[in-house]
CSV table of C-alpha atoms in Angstrom, one decimal:
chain,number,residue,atom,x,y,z
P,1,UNK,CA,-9.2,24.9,-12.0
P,2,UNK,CA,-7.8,23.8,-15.4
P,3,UNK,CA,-4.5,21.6,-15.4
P,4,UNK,CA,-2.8,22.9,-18.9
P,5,UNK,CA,-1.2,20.9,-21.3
P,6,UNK,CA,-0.1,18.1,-18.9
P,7,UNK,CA,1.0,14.4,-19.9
P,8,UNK,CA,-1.7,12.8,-18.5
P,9,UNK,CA,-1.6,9.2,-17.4
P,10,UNK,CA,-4.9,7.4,-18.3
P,11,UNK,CA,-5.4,3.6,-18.3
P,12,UNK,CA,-6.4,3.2,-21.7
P,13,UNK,CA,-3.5,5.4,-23.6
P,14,UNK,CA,-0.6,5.3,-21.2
P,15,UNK,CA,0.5,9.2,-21.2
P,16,UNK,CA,-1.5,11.8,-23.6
P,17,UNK,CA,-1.2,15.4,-23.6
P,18,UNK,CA,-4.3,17.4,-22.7
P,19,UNK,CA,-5.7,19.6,-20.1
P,20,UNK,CA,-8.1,18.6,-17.3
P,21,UNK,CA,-11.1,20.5,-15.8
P,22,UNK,CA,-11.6,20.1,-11.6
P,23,UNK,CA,-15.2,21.1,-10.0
P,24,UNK,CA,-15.6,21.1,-6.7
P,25,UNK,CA,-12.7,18.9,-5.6
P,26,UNK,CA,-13.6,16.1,-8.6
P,27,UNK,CA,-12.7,15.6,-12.2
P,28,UNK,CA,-14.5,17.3,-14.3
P,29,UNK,CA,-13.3,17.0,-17.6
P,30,UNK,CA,-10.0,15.0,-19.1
P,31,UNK,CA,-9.7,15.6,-23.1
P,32,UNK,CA,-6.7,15.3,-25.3
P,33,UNK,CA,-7.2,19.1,-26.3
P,34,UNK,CA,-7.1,22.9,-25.0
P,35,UNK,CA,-10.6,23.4,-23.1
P,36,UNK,CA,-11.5,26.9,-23.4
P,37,UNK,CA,-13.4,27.2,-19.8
P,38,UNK,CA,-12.3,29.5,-17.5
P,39,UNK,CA,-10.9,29.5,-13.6
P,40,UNK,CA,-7.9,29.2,-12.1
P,41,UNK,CA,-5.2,27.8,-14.5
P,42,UNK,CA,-2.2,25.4,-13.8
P,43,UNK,CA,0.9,25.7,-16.2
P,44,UNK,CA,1.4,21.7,-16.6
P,45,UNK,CA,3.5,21.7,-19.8
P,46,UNK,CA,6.0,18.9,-20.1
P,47,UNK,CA,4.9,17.4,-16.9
P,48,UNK,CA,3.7,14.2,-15.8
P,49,UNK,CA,0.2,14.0,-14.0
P,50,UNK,CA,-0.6,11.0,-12.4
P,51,UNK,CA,-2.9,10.3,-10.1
P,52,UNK,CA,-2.0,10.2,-6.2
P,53,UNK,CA,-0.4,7.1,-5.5
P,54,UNK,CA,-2.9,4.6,-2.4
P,55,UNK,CA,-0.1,3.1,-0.5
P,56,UNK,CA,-2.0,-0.1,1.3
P,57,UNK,CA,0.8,-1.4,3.1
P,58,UNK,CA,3.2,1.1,5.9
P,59,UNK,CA,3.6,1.4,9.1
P,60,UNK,CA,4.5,5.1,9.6
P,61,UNK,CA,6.4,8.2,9.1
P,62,UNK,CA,8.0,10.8,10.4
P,63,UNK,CA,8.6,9.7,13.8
P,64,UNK,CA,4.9,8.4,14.2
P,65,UNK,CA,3.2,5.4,14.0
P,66,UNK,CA,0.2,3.9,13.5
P,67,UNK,CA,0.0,1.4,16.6
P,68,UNK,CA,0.6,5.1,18.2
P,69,UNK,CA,-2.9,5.1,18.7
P,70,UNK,CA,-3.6,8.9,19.0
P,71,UNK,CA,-5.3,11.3,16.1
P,72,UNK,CA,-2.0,13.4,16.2
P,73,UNK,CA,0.3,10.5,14.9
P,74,UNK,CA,-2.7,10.1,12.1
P,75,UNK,CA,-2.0,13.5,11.3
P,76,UNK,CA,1.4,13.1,11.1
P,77,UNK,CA,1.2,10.4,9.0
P,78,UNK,CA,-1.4,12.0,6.5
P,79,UNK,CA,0.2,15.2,5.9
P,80,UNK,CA,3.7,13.3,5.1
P,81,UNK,CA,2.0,11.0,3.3
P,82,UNK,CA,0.6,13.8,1.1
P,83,UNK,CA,3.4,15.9,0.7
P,84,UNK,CA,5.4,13.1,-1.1
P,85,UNK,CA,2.3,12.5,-3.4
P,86,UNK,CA,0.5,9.4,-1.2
P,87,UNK,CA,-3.3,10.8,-1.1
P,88,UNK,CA,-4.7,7.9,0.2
P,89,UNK,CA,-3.3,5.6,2.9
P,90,UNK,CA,-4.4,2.4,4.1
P,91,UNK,CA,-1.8,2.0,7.4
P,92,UNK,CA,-0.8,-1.4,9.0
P,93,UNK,CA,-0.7,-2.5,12.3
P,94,UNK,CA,1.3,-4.7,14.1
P,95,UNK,CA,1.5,-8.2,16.3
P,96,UNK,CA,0.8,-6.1,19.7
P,97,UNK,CA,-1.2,-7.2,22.5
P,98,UNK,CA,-4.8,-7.6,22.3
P,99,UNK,CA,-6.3,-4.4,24.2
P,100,UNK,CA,-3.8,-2.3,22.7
P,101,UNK,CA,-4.4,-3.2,19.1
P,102,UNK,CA,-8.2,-2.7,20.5
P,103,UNK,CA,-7.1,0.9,21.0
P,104,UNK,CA,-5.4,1.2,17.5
P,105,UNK,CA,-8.3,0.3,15.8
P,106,UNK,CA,-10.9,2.7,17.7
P,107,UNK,CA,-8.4,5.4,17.5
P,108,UNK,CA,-8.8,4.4,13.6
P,109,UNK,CA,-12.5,4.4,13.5
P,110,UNK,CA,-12.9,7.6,15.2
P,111,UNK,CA,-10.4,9.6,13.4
P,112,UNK,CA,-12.0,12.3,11.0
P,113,UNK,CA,-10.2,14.1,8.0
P,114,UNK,CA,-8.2,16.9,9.1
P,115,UNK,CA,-6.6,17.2,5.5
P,116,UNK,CA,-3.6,15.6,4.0
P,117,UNK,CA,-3.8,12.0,2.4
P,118,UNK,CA,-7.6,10.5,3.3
P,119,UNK,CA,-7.0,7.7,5.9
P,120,UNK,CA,-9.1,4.7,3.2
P,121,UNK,CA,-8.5,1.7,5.5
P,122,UNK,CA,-6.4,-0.5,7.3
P,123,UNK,CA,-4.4,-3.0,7.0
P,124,UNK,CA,-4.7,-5.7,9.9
P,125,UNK,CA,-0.6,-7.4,9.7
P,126,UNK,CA,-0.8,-9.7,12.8
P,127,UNK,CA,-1.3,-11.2,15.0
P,128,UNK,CA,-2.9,-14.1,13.1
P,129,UNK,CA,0.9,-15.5,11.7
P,130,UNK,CA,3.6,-17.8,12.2
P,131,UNK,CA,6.6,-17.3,15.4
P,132,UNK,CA,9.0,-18.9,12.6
P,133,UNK,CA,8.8,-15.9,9.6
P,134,UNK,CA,7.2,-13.5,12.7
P,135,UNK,CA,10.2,-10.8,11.0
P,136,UNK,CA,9.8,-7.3,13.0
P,137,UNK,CA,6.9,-8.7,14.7
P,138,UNK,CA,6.7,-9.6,18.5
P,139,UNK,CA,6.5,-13.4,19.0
P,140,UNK,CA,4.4,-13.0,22.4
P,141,UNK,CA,2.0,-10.9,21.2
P,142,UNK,CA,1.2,-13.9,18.1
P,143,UNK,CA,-2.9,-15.7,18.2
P,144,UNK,CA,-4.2,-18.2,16.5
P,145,UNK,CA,-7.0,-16.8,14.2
P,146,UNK,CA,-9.9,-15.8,16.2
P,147,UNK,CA,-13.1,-14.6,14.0
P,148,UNK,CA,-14.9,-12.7,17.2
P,149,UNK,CA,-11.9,-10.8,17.9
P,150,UNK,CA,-11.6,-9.8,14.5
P,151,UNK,CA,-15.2,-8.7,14.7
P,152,UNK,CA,-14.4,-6.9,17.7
P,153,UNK,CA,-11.3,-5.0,16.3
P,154,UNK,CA,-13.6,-4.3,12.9
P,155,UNK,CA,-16.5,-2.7,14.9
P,156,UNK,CA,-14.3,-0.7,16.4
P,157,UNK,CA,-12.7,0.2,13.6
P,158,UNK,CA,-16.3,1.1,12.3
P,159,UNK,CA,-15.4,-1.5,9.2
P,160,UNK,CA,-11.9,0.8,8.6
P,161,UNK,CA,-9.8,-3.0,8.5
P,162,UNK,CA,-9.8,-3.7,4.4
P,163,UNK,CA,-7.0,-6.3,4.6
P,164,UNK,CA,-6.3,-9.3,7.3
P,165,UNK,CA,-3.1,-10.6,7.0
P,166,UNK,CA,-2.4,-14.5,8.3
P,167,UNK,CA,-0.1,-17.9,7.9
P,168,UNK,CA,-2.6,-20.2,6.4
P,169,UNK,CA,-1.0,-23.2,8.4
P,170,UNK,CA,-2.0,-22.3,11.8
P,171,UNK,CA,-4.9,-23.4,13.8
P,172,UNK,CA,-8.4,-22.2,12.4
P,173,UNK,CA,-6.9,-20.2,9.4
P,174,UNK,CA,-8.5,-22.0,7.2
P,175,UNK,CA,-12.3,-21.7,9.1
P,176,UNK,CA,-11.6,-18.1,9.5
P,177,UNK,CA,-10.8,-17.6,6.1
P,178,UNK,CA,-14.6,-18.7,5.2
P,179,UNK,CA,-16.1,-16.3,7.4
P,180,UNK,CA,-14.3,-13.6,6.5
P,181,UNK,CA,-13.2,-13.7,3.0
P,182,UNK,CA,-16.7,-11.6,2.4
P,183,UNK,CA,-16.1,-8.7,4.7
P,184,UNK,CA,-11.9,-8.1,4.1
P,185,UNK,CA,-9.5,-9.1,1.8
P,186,UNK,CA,-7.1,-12.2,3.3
P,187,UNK,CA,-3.3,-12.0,2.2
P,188,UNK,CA,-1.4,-14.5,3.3
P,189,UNK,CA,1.5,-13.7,5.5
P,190,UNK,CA,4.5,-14.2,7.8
P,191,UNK,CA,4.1,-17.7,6.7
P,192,UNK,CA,6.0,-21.0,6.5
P,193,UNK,CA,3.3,-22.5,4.3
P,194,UNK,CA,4.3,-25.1,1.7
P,195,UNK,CA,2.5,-25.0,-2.1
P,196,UNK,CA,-0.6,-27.1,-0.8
P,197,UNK,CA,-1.4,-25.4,1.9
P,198,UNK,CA,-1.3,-22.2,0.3
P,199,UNK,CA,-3.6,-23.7,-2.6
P,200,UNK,CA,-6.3,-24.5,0.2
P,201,UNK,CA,-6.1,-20.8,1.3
P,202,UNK,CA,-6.7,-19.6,-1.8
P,203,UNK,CA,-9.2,-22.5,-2.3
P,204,UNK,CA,-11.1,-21.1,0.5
P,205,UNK,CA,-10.7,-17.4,-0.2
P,206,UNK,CA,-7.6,-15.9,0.2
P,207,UNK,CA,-6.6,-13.6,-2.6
P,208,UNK,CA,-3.9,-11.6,-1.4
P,209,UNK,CA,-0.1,-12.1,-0.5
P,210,UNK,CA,1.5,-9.8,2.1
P,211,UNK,CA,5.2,-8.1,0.3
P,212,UNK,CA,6.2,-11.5,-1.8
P,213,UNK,CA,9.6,-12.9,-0.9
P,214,UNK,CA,9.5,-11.6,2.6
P,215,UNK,CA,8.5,-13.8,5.5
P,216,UNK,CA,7.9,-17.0,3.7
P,217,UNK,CA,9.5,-19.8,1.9
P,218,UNK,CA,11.5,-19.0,-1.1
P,219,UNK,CA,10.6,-20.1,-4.7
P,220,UNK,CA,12.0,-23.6,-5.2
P,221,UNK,CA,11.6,-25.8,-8.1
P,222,UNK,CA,10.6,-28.7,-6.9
P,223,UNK,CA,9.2,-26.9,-3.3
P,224,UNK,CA,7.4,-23.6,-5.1
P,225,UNK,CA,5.6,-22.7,-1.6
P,226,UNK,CA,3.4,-19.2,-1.8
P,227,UNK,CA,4.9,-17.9,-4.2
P,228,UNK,CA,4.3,-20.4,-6.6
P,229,UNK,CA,0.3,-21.3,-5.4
P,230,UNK,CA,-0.4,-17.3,-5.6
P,231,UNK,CA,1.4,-17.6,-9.0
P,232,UNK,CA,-1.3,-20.2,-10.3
P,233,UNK,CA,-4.6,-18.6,-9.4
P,234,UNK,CA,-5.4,-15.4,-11.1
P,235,UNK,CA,-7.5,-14.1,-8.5
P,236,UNK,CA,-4.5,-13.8,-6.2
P,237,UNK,CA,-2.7,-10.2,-6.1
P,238,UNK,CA,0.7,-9.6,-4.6
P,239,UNK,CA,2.7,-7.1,-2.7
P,240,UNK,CA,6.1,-6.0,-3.8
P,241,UNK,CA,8.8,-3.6,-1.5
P,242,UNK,CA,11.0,-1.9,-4.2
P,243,UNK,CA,12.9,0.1,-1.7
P,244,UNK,CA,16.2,-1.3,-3.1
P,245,UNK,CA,16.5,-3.2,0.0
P,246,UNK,CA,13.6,-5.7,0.4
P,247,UNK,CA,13.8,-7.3,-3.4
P,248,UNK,CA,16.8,-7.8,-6.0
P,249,UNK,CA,15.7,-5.6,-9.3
P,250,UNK,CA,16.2,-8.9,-11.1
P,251,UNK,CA,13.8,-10.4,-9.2
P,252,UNK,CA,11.4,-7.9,-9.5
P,253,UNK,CA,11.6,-7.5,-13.2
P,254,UNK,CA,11.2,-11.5,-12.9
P,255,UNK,CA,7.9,-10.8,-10.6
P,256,UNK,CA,6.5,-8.7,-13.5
P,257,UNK,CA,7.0,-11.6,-16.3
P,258,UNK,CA,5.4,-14.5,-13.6
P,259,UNK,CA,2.4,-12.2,-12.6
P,260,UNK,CA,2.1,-9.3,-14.9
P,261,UNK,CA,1.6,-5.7,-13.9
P,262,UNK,CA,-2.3,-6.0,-13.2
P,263,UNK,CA,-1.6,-8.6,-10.3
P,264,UNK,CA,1.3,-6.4,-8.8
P,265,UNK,CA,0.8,-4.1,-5.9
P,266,UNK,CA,3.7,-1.5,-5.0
P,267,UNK,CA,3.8,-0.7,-1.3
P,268,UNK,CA,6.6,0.9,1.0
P,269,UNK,CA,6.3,-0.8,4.3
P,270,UNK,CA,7.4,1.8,5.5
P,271,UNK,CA,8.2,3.0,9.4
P,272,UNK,CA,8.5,5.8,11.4
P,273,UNK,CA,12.0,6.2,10.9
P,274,UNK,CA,11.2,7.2,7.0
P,275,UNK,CA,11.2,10.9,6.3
P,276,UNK,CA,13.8,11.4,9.2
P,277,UNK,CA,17.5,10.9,9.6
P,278,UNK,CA,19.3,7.5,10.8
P,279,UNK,CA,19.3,6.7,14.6
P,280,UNK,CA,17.4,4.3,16.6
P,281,UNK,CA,13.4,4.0,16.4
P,282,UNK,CA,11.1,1.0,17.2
P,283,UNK,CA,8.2,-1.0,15.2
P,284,UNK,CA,5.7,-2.7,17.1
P,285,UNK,CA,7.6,-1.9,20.5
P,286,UNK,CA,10.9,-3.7,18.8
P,287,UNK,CA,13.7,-1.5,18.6
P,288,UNK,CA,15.4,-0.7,15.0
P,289,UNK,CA,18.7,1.1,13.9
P,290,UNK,CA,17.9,2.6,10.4
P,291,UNK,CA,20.6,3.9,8.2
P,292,UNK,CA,20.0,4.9,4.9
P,293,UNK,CA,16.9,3.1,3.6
P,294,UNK,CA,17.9,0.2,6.0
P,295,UNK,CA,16.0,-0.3,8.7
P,296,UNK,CA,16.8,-3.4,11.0
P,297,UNK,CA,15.9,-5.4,14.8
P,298,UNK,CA,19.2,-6.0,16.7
P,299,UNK,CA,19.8,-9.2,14.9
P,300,UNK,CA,19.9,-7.5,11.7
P,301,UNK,CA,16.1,-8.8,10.6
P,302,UNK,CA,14.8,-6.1,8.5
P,303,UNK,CA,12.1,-4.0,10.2
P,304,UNK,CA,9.7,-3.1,7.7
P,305,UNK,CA,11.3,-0.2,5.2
P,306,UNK,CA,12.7,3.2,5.2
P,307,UNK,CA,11.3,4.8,2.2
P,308,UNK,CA,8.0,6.0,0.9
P,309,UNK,CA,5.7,4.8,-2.2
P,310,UNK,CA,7.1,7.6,-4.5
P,311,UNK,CA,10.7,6.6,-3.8
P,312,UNK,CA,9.6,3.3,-4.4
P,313,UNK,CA,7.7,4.2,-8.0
P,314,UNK,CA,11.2,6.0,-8.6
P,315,UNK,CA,13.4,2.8,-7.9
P,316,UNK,CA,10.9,0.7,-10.1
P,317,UNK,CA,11.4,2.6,-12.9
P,318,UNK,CA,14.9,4.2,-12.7
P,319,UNK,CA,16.9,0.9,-10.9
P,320,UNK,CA,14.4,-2.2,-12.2
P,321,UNK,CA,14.1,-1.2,-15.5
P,322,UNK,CA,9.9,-1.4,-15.5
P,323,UNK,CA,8.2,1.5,-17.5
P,324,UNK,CA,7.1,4.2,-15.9
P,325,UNK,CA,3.4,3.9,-16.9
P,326,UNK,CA,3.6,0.2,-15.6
P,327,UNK,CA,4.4,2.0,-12.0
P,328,UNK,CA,2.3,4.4,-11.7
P,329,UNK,CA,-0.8,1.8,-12.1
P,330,UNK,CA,1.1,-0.3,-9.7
P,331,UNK,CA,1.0,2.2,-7.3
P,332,UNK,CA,-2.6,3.9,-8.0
P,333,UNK,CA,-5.2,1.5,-9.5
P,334,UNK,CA,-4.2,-2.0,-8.5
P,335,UNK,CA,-4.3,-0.9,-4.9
P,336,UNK,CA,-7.3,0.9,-5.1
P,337,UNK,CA,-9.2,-1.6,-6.7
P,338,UNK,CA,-7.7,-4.4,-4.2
P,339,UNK,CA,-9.5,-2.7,-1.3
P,340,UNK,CA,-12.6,-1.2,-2.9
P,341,UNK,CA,-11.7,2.2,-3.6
P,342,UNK,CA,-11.3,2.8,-7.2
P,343,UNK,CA,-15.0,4.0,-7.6
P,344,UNK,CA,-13.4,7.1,-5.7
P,345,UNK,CA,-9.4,7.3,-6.4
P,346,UNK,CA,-6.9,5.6,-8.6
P,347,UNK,CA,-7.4,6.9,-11.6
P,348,UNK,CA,-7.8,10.6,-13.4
P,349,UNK,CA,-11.4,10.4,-14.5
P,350,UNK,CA,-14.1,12.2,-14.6
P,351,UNK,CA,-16.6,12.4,-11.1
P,352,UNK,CA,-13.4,10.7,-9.1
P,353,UNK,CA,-12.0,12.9,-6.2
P,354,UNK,CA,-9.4,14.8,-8.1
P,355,UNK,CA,-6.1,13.4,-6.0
P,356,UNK,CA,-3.5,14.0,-8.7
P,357,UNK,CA,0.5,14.6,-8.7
P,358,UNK,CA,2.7,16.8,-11.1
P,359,UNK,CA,6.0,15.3,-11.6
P,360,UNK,CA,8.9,16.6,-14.3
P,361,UNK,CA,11.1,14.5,-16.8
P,362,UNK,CA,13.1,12.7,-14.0
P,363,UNK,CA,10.1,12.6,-11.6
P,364,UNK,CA,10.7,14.7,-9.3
P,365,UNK,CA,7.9,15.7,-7.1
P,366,UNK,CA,6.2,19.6,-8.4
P,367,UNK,CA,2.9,20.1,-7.0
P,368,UNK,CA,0.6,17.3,-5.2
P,369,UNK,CA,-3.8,18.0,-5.3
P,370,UNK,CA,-5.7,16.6,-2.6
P,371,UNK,CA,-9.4,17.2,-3.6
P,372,UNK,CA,-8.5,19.4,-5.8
P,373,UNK,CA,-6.5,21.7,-3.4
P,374,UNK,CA,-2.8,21.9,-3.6
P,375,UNK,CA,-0.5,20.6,-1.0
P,376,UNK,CA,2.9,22.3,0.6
P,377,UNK,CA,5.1,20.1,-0.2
């Protein structure tokens, strides 16, 4: 298959016109010129290609969920995913109790591709965090950080669990983030952590921090907290919700200038209320009322987001003023190279599964490629 004359995004050049050869569900060939081979051709002129987005951080979709725990609410969820031009997903759980989180996890490990986005990893949110910024999750249901229960839920994962999300101030957060920095990335999350604890996190190994300005401290000048300790250390990646909702688009263009776009992750958050119309769903057992693109717990807490990663790339760009290039790597690379993946996806190069999107002037969605093969959208 030959993708003609598209405005391809590439790291190194931003967007350049050229075509792009797939073999066998991979990149082939990416040049700045006509390539003269033949096969099955793909009219891409004037429109974007960029690669398919890795969303690392959502709940659901759809009416499904991932604390579901069954293979058809993973199917759900990868063939939405897909058809709004999320190839690979990286789902997160939530604060639930111990055997059925147990469940979650095997239900994970076991699943096999069955087409739609590939299910990459998982993202363990709770139950290692703090009852006082707990959100959308259930306070009963929160542990202290426990290592061989980790181990337990990874096992039967079969090592699926690429992120483990937890307050730094609790009891043994600091011990477990030694013996696991190694084996998962450690965000820090649904915290109430001041600056210096936070530093010792990061001091010990934590790298990560769960959708910045939710469910922790704000940025204070003379009390910075998270925000400002993941600021200092350059190691330290963070999550960003631009549903419209979650974050102010002053505040994320202000995100950008503090951490520059190679340290920003986009995610959606999203649950399985997105992709369906407003009414009454539940997160992690909670229920929620969702209308529009707000989703909330009785109390008006918001319960994780209503919107997917490309509405979210759209809102960056079209309501927070960030370029659209700036966006797309937001959304593709620095996620897949935050949980080990970019060997395979997150960008359009050549011998990478060829996971790609087609999207005119005012990015709207035209075709989505999942290796190689196109998706109904």
């Amino acid at each position: 298959m030959i993708i003609k004359k598209a405005k391809i995004y590439t790291k190194a050049h931003g967007f350049l016109t050229g075509d792009v050869v797939v073999t066998d569900g991979k990149f082939a060939r990416v040049q700045a010129q006509s390539v003269s081979e033949t096969g099955e051709v793909v009219d891409a002129d004037g429109l974007y290609m960029i690669p398919g987005l890795v969303d690392i951080h959502f709940h659901g979709c759809m009416g499904a969920d991932m604390c579901d725990g069954t293979r058809e609410a993973l199917d759900v969820m990868a063939a939405y995913e897909a058809s709004v031009g999320v190839t690979s997903i990286c789902p997160a759980t939530m604060t639930i109790p111990k055997e059925e989180l147990l469940a979650v996890m095997k239900n994970a490990g076991e699943y096999t591709y069955r087409g739609g986005a590939h299910l990459v990893g998982i993202n363990m949110e709770g139950p290692f965090i703090s009852a006082s910024k707990k959100g959308a999750q259930a306070a009963e249901n929160i542990t202290t950080c426990d290592y061989d229960y980790y181990r337990k839920l990874q096992e039967a994962a079969n090592g699926l669990i690429k992120l483990v999300d937890l307050a730094p101030e609790e009891p043994g957060a600091m011990e477990f983030i030694e013996k696991a920095k190694s084996e998962v990335v450690i965000s820090i999350a649904h915290t109430v952590s001041d600056y210096d604890t936070a530093v010792e996190a990061i001091g010990h190994g934590a790298t990560h921090a769960t959708h910045l300005y939710n469910a922790m401290p704000p940025l204070s000048h003379r009390n910075p907290g998270v925000i400002g300790a993941v600021r200092d250390y350059e190691q330290c990646h963070v999550e960003l919700i631009c549903d419209g909702v979650h974050i102010h688009p002053s505040v994320i263009r202000a995100t950008f200038a503090m951490f520059g776009k190679e340290r920003v992750i986009l995610i959606s958050d999203s649950m399985r209320a997105t992709g369906l119309k407003d009414g009454d769903y539940t997160l992690g057992g909670q229920p929620v009322k969702v209308k529009g693109n707000l989703a909330t717990l009785h109390d008006g807490t918001i319960a994780g987001s209503a919107t997917n990663l490309m509405d979210c790339v759209r809102f960056l760009v079209h309501e927070a003023g960030v370029p659209f290039e700036t966006a797309v790597a937001c959304a593709t690379e620095n996620p897949a190279r935050e949980i080990g993946i970019y060997e395979e996806v997150g960008s359009i190069e050549v011998g990478k599964r060829a996971d790609f999107v087609l999207l005119d002037e005012k990015l709207n969605l035209v075709r989505v490629y999942v290796d190689g093969k196109e998706i109904i959208c």
